[in-house]
Amino acid sequence: MTGSQATQSIHPRLLTDEPIDLGLFTKQSDLRAGAQVIFAGRVRNHHGGREVNHLEYSAHQKLAPIMISQILREESDKLRLYEAMAVHRIGRVGLGEIAVVVVTSAAHRAEAYEANQRIIHRIKHEVPIWKKEYFADGSWEWGTCDHSAGPGSL
Amino acid sequence: MEIRIQFFASLRDTFGEWLDLSVKEGASAADVLTALADLNPQAASLLGVSCCATDDRVLGKGEQVPATICVFPPMSGG
């Protein structure tokens, strides 16, 4: 990473098979940051009119962390973030549990919000992680990404 | 030349986790995806939106593939 204004720390565990504790992300270590945005994506109980039982995430466990780190670096440089972190769950994730967290800190809220939206969008579309949806009726299917919702539509 | 392919997600359901495939010398990522579609025409549409990668980066469609690659369908994390 480059640029004197962008001092970034990345959570060492970018993929985890353990429940994610949001409390770990609320500490703000860089006093230059006046805005911190914390996004938590949780497993909802419905999809396409069907009742969801749980999700199961798999990943390319070498490439996915590399790509998440790269995305965090690029967006940090672009929007002059002071902090950018992201963690994604793998394995079985139950209803209401957190599947992914993105944290961005910047001097002002506009940059922190924009960067957070860009990072979660890129993680969903670029990082080799896949979800399998298990439904209440016992069936399952591989999840699909909504490619109509690009950053420009946010 | 012989390459080893590791599949992920839904493509693993179709091809299994590993497949040894014979491709022409200097084959590109696009060539590999085409060869896989020839092998299993039912997977052709999914392969058309899939990509090849190594353990540290995604390969461009025109890039020559190394001896071991992975192939995966569109991502659906988040």
Short mmCIF file of C-alpha atoms in Angstrom, two decimals:
data_model
loop_
_atom_site.label_atom_id
_atom_site.label_comp_id
_atom_site.label_asym_id
_atom_site.label_seq_id
_atom_site.Cartn_x
_atom_site.Cartn_y
_atom_site.Cartn_z
CA MET A 1 0.00 0.00 0.00
CA THR A 2 1.13 3.51 -0.71
CA GLY A 3 0.29 7.00 0.40
CA SER A 4 1.09 8.69 3.66
CA GLN A 5 -2.56 9.27 4.57
CA ALA A 6 -3.61 5.65 4.27
CA THR A 7 -2.35 3.69 7.21
CA GLN A 8 -4.25 0.45 7.13
CA SER A 9 -4.51 -2.52 9.41
CA ILE A 10 -5.98 -5.76 8.17
CA HIS A 11 -7.54 -8.33 10.44
CA PRO A 12 -5.23 -11.33 10.32
CA ARG A 13 -8.05 -13.78 9.80
CA LEU A 14 -9.85 -13.00 6.60
CA LEU A 15 -11.68 -16.30 6.51
CA THR A 16 -12.98 -18.05 9.58
CA ASP A 17 -15.05 -21.07 10.44
CA GLU A 18 -15.85 -19.62 13.85
CA PRO A 19 -18.73 -17.27 14.72
CA ILE A 20 -17.75 -13.64 14.15
CA ASP A 21 -17.77 -11.35 17.18
CA LEU A 22 -18.66 -7.81 16.12
CA GLY A 23 -17.18 -6.49 19.34
CA LEU A 24 -13.72 -7.22 17.98
CA PHE A 25 -14.25 -4.62 15.27
CA THR A 26 -15.55 -1.64 17.20
CA LYS A 27 -12.22 -0.49 18.62
CA GLN A 28 -10.90 2.48 16.71
CA SER A 29 -7.15 2.73 16.88
CA ASP A 30 -6.52 5.59 14.47
CA LEU A 31 -7.48 8.92 16.00
CA ARG A 32 -7.52 10.64 12.61
CA ALA A 33 -10.67 8.71 11.70
CA GLY A 34 -13.90 10.53 12.46
CA ALA A 35 -16.11 7.92 10.82
CA GLN A 36 -16.21 4.16 11.16
CA VAL A 37 -18.72 2.10 9.18
CA ILE A 38 -19.36 -1.49 10.23
CA PHE A 39 -21.34 -3.69 7.87
CA ALA A 40 -22.48 -7.14 8.97
CA GLY A 41 -24.10 -9.45 6.44
CA ARG A 42 -26.33 -11.97 8.22
CA VAL A 43 -28.08 -15.12 7.08
CA ARG A 44 -31.77 -14.42 6.47
CA ASN A 45 -34.54 -16.98 6.72
CA HIS A 46 -35.87 -16.65 3.19
CA HIS A 47 -34.67 -16.57 -0.38
CA GLY A 48 -36.76 -16.39 -3.53
CA GLY A 49 -39.93 -17.02 -1.55
CA ARG A 50 -38.49 -20.15 0.03
CA GLU A 51 -37.77 -20.78 3.66
CA VAL A 52 -34.05 -21.05 4.31
CA ASN A 53 -32.72 -23.38 6.98
CA HIS A 54 -29.03 -22.47 6.89
CA LEU A 55 -26.16 -21.65 4.53
CA GLU A 56 -22.87 -23.35 3.93
CA TYR A 57 -19.94 -21.36 2.55
CA SER A 58 -16.92 -22.84 0.82
CA ALA A 59 -13.89 -20.99 -0.48
CA HIS A 60 -10.61 -21.33 -2.26
CA GLN A 61 -8.79 -21.04 1.02
CA LYS A 62 -5.47 -19.84 -0.41
CA LEU A 63 -6.73 -17.44 -3.04
CA ALA A 64 -9.69 -15.92 -1.17
CA PRO A 65 -7.63 -14.28 1.61
CA ILE A 66 -5.16 -12.97 -0.95
CA MET A 67 -7.97 -11.36 -2.92
CA ILE A 68 -9.71 -9.90 0.12
CA SER A 69 -6.39 -8.34 1.20
CA GLN A 70 -5.88 -6.94 -2.28
CA ILE A 71 -9.38 -5.41 -2.36
CA LEU A 72 -8.85 -3.83 1.07
CA ARG A 73 -5.53 -2.37 -0.04
CA GLU A 74 -6.90 -1.00 -3.29
CA GLU A 75 -9.96 0.60 -1.73
CA SER A 76 -7.90 1.99 1.15
CA ASP A 77 -5.62 3.71 -1.29
CA LYS A 78 -8.47 4.94 -3.44
CA LEU A 79 -10.55 6.45 -0.64
CA ARG A 80 -7.81 7.30 1.85
CA LEU A 81 -9.04 5.01 4.58
CA TYR A 82 -7.37 4.78 7.94
CA GLU A 83 -8.69 1.28 8.54
CA ALA A 84 -10.15 -1.44 6.34
CA MET A 85 -10.98 -4.91 7.60
CA ALA A 86 -13.09 -7.77 6.33
CA VAL A 87 -13.78 -11.29 7.54
CA HIS A 88 -15.91 -13.92 5.82
CA ARG A 89 -17.31 -17.08 7.35
CA ILE A 90 -16.85 -20.48 5.79
CA GLY A 91 -18.64 -23.67 6.72
CA ARG A 92 -22.16 -23.90 8.07
CA VAL A 93 -23.72 -20.58 9.07
CA GLY A 94 -27.08 -20.55 10.82
CA LEU A 95 -29.98 -18.12 10.52
CA GLY A 96 -29.18 -14.72 11.98
CA GLU A 97 -25.48 -15.45 12.20
CA ILE A 98 -22.96 -13.09 10.65
CA ALA A 99 -21.60 -14.32 7.31
CA VAL A 100 -19.35 -11.37 6.54
CA VAL A 101 -18.12 -8.19 8.20
CA VAL A 102 -16.59 -5.15 6.53
CA VAL A 103 -15.20 -2.28 8.59
CA THR A 104 -13.99 0.99 7.11
CA SER A 105 -12.69 4.10 8.84
CA ALA A 106 -11.97 7.45 7.26
CA ALA A 107 -11.76 11.07 8.24
CA HIS A 108 -15.37 11.64 7.16
CA ARG A 109 -18.46 9.45 6.72
CA ALA A 110 -18.82 9.82 2.94
CA GLU A 111 -15.55 8.02 2.26
CA ALA A 112 -16.17 5.42 4.97
CA TYR A 113 -19.64 4.55 3.59
CA GLU A 114 -18.54 4.52 -0.03
CA ALA A 115 -15.52 2.35 0.66
CA ASN A 116 -17.57 -0.08 2.72
CA GLN A 117 -20.10 -0.51 -0.10
CA ARG A 118 -17.37 -0.95 -2.66
CA ILE A 119 -15.53 -3.52 -0.56
CA ILE A 120 -18.58 -5.71 0.19
CA HIS A 121 -19.61 -5.51 -3.45
CA ARG A 122 -16.18 -6.64 -4.61
CA ILE A 123 -15.97 -9.41 -2.02
CA LYS A 124 -19.30 -10.79 -3.23
CA HIS A 125 -18.36 -10.64 -6.90
CA GLU A 126 -14.60 -11.20 -7.06
CA VAL A 127 -13.50 -13.40 -4.17
CA PRO A 128 -13.70 -17.19 -4.65
CA ILE A 129 -16.29 -17.91 -1.98
CA TRP A 130 -19.52 -19.77 -2.69
CA LYS A 131 -22.68 -20.34 -0.74
CA LYS A 132 -24.92 -23.34 -0.75
CA GLU A 133 -28.45 -22.65 0.42
CA TYR A 134 -30.25 -25.30 2.41
CA PHE A 135 -34.01 -24.93 2.53
CA ALA A 136 -36.55 -25.94 5.15
CA ASP A 137 -38.03 -28.56 2.80
CA GLY A 138 -34.70 -30.43 2.79
CA SER A 139 -33.58 -29.33 -0.69
CA TRP A 140 -30.46 -27.28 -1.44
CA GLU A 141 -28.98 -25.29 -4.27
CA TRP A 142 -25.82 -23.31 -5.01
CA GLY A 143 -26.32 -19.61 -4.43
CA THR A 144 -26.04 -17.10 -7.22
CA CYS A 145 -24.74 -13.58 -7.10
CA ASP A 146 -26.96 -10.70 -8.16
CA HIS A 147 -24.81 -9.19 -10.89
CA SER A 148 -27.38 -6.49 -11.62
CA ALA A 149 -26.41 -4.67 -8.45
CA GLY A 150 -23.11 -3.10 -9.44
CA PRO A 151 -21.34 -0.36 -7.49
CA GLY A 152 -22.99 2.21 -9.72
CA SER A 153 -26.42 1.09 -8.56
CA LEU A 154 -25.62 1.41 -4.87
CA MET B 1 0.35 -31.42 -22.44
CA GLU B 2 -1.23 -32.77 -19.28
CA ILE B 3 -2.66 -30.40 -16.73
CA ARG B 4 -4.24 -31.01 -13.34
CA ILE B 5 -7.45 -29.17 -12.59
CA GLN B 6 -9.02 -28.62 -9.20
CA PHE B 7 -12.72 -27.73 -9.26
CA PHE B 8 -14.71 -25.73 -6.77
CA ALA B 9 -18.35 -25.29 -5.78
CA SER B 10 -20.95 -26.45 -8.29
CA LEU B 11 -18.32 -27.49 -10.83
CA ARG B 12 -17.01 -29.97 -8.28
CA ASP B 13 -20.44 -31.64 -8.32
CA THR B 14 -20.02 -32.12 -12.07
CA PHE B 15 -16.33 -32.97 -12.48
CA GLY B 16 -15.23 -34.13 -9.02
CA GLU B 17 -12.48 -32.33 -7.15
CA TRP B 18 -9.57 -33.18 -9.45
CA LEU B 19 -9.29 -33.96 -13.14
CA ASP B 20 -6.25 -34.65 -15.31
CA LEU B 21 -6.79 -33.21 -18.76
CA SER B 22 -4.81 -33.34 -21.96
CA VAL B 23 -4.70 -29.98 -23.76
CA LYS B 24 -2.64 -28.54 -26.61
CA GLU B 25 0.79 -27.08 -25.87
CA GLY B 26 0.50 -23.49 -24.72
CA ALA B 27 -3.22 -23.82 -24.03
CA SER B 28 -4.92 -20.72 -22.64
CA ALA B 29 -7.49 -20.52 -19.87
CA ALA B 30 -10.18 -20.14 -22.54
CA ASP B 31 -8.88 -23.29 -24.28
CA VAL B 32 -9.19 -25.24 -21.03
CA LEU B 33 -12.76 -24.08 -20.45
CA THR B 34 -13.65 -25.04 -24.01
CA ALA B 35 -12.05 -28.47 -23.59
CA LEU B 36 -14.04 -29.00 -20.40
CA ALA B 37 -17.25 -27.99 -22.18
CA ASP B 38 -16.47 -30.51 -24.91
CA LEU B 39 -15.98 -33.12 -22.22
CA ASN B 40 -19.29 -32.30 -20.56
CA PRO B 41 -21.64 -30.28 -22.83
CA GLN B 42 -24.23 -30.03 -20.07
CA ALA B 43 -21.80 -27.85 -18.12
CA ALA B 44 -21.02 -25.61 -21.12
CA SER B 45 -23.14 -22.64 -20.04
CA LEU B 46 -21.69 -22.66 -16.54
CA LEU B 47 -18.16 -23.02 -17.90
CA GLY B 48 -18.86 -20.04 -20.14
CA VAL B 49 -19.02 -17.82 -17.04
CA SER B 50 -16.34 -19.66 -15.04
CA CYS B 51 -12.70 -18.77 -14.66
CA CYS B 52 -9.31 -20.35 -14.22
CA ALA B 53 -6.91 -19.43 -11.44
CA THR B 54 -3.74 -20.41 -9.68
CA ASP B 55 -3.40 -20.43 -5.92
CA ASP B 56 -2.55 -16.74 -5.91
CA ARG B 57 -4.40 -15.10 -8.79
CA VAL B 58 -7.16 -15.37 -11.35
CA LEU B 59 -5.93 -15.99 -14.89
CA GLY B 60 -7.06 -13.93 -17.84
CA LYS B 61 -8.90 -15.86 -20.55
CA GLY B 62 -5.98 -15.51 -22.96
CA GLU B 63 -3.27 -16.45 -20.49
CA GLN B 64 -1.35 -19.66 -20.86
CA VAL B 65 -2.20 -22.11 -18.09
CA PRO B 66 0.42 -23.68 -15.81
CA ALA B 67 0.51 -27.41 -15.04
CA THR B 68 -1.92 -27.14 -12.14
CA ILE B 69 -4.89 -24.79 -12.08
CA CYS B 70 -8.25 -24.44 -10.46
CA VAL B 71 -11.52 -23.74 -12.21
CA PHE B 72 -14.46 -22.19 -10.47
CA PRO B 73 -17.94 -20.84 -11.23
CA PRO B 74 -19.08 -17.26 -10.50
CA MET B 75 -18.63 -16.28 -6.89
CA SER B 76 -21.54 -16.08 -4.48
CA GLY B 77 -20.10 -15.03 -1.17
CA GLY B 78 -21.53 -12.40 1.15
#
